[in-house]
């Protein structure tokens, strides 16, 4: 009898109650959060839209703390004048990714979404520039190609000297320093980018000297003949290593062409950039 019942019974799988079929919503929230902690931020945000379990799990502090710079409490206090204890880690991540001005608006810092590296841009307004307020030499022109919406344009000069400094708590790592320059007067006409090269001269005679030094005795020097008119170029000065994330590192930098045997002009100066070094 038992054998006849077994051989004659065929279960109907189509009528198994749905609650017996596990789905994504049945995964424990703590397991989902652990999974998300191993993904990068764009993937976390994408999976958070799946359902309520994933959305709640994506808010867990430990998921986002691993994406933050190790000295994020110091950065939060410096940039937002708040304690990191008063903010959720996801909110800290989002705020650090947004460009934030400091030092009177002459400097801007942001975090790369993918790598979590800290980047800084220093406007020409935060630098000491020979003759910057003399309109015979320099003019200040608006530009939507600058993070700071205005650039310094050098018409002509004999003695070019630009210098500045920054003190910042850089997370541990290696950073590259660049001057962002453009040969030719960059403007827009009828919504299109145009470049006037009439005043470009003197940059092929002698190279421009770029250099920086740090408070922990690192330094770099590079020289370039300025070329490639009509486009923005990031001139690499050199690299430095930040070794202590909670101690401020001071960097002094300069750009000079002080050979007075010839004039030079037609140069746009935007900013100095400090970026995590790209490998390869």
Coordinates of C-alpha atoms in Angstrom, one line a residue, residues 15-127:
X15 CA 1.2 25.0 -6.4
X16 CA 3.9 25.3 -3.8
X17 CA 3.1 28.3 -1.7
X18 CA 5.3 31.3 -2.6
X19 CA 6.3 31.8 1.0
X20 CA 8.3 28.6 0.8
X21 CA 10.4 29.9 -2.0
X22 CA 13.1 32.1 -0.5
X23 CA 14.0 35.4 -2.3
X24 CA 16.3 38.4 -1.8
X25 CA 14.0 39.9 0.8
X26 CA 14.6 36.8 3.0
X27 CA 18.4 37.3 3.3
X28 CA 19.2 38.6 6.8
X29 CA 20.0 42.4 6.8
X30 CA 23.3 41.8 8.6
X31 CA 24.4 39.4 5.8
X32 CA 23.5 41.9 3.1
X33 CA 25.4 44.6 4.9
X34 CA 28.5 42.4 5.1
X35 CA 28.2 41.7 1.4
X36 CA 27.8 45.4 0.5
X37 CA 30.9 46.3 2.6
X38 CA 33.1 44.5 0.0
X39 CA 31.7 46.4 -3.0
X40 CA 32.5 49.9 -4.3
X41 CA 30.1 52.8 -3.6
X42 CA 28.4 52.8 -7.1
X43 CA 27.6 49.1 -6.7
X44 CA 26.3 49.7 -3.2
X45 CA 23.9 52.4 -4.4
X46 CA 22.7 50.3 -7.2
X47 CA 21.9 47.3 -5.0
X48 CA 20.2 49.5 -2.5
X49 CA 17.4 50.0 -4.9
X50 CA 16.5 46.3 -5.0
X51 CA 14.3 46.2 -1.9
X52 CA 13.9 47.4 1.6
X53 CA 16.4 44.9 3.1
X54 CA 19.1 46.1 0.8
X55 CA 18.2 49.7 1.3
X56 CA 18.4 49.4 5.1
X57 CA 21.6 47.4 4.9
X58 CA 23.2 50.1 2.7
X59 CA 22.8 52.6 5.5
X60 CA 25.0 50.6 8.0
X61 CA 27.9 52.7 9.3
X62 CA 30.4 49.9 8.9
X63 CA 29.6 49.5 5.2
X64 CA 30.7 53.1 4.5
X65 CA 33.4 53.5 7.1
X66 CA 35.6 51.2 5.0
X67 CA 35.2 53.7 2.0
X68 CA 36.4 56.7 4.0
X69 CA 39.9 58.0 4.4
X70 CA 41.4 56.8 7.6
X71 CA 41.6 60.4 9.0
X72 CA 38.0 61.3 8.1
X73 CA 37.3 62.6 11.6
X74 CA 40.0 65.2 11.2
X75 CA 38.7 66.1 7.7
X76 CA 35.1 66.4 8.9
X77 CA 36.2 68.8 11.7
X78 CA 38.5 70.8 9.4
X79 CA 36.1 71.2 6.4
X80 CA 32.6 71.1 8.0
X81 CA 33.4 72.3 11.6
X82 CA 31.5 69.3 12.9
X83 CA 32.2 66.1 14.9
X84 CA 32.2 62.9 12.8
X85 CA 30.2 61.3 15.7
X86 CA 27.2 63.5 14.8
X87 CA 27.0 62.3 11.2
X88 CA 26.2 58.9 9.6
X89 CA 29.1 57.4 7.7
X90 CA 27.2 57.5 4.5
X91 CA 26.5 61.2 4.9
X92 CA 30.2 61.8 5.6
X93 CA 31.1 59.9 2.4
X94 CA 28.6 62.0 0.3
X95 CA 29.8 65.3 1.8
X96 CA 33.4 64.5 1.2
X97 CA 32.7 63.6 -2.4
X98 CA 31.2 67.1 -3.0
X99 CA 33.7 69.9 -3.7
X100 CA 34.2 72.0 -0.5
X101 CA 35.9 75.4 -0.5
X102 CA 38.2 76.4 2.4
X103 CA 40.8 79.1 3.1
X104 CA 38.5 81.9 2.1
X105 CA 37.3 80.0 -1.0
X106 CA 40.8 80.0 -2.6
X107 CA 41.1 76.2 -2.2
X108 CA 38.8 73.3 -2.9
X109 CA 38.9 69.7 -1.7
X110 CA 37.0 66.6 -2.8
X111 CA 37.2 62.9 -2.6
X112 CA 37.3 60.6 -5.6
X113 CA 34.2 58.3 -5.6
X114 CA 36.0 55.3 -6.9
X115 CA 39.4 55.3 -5.0
X116 CA 38.5 57.3 -2.0
X117 CA 41.6 59.5 -2.6
X118 CA 41.7 63.1 -1.5
X119 CA 42.2 65.8 -4.2
X120 CA 42.9 69.5 -3.8
X121 CA 42.7 72.5 -6.2
X122 CA 44.3 75.8 -5.3
X123 CA 43.1 78.8 -7.3
X124 CA 45.5 81.4 -8.6
X125 CA 43.7 83.7 -6.2
X126 CA 45.4 81.8 -3.4
X127 CA 48.9 82.4 -4.8

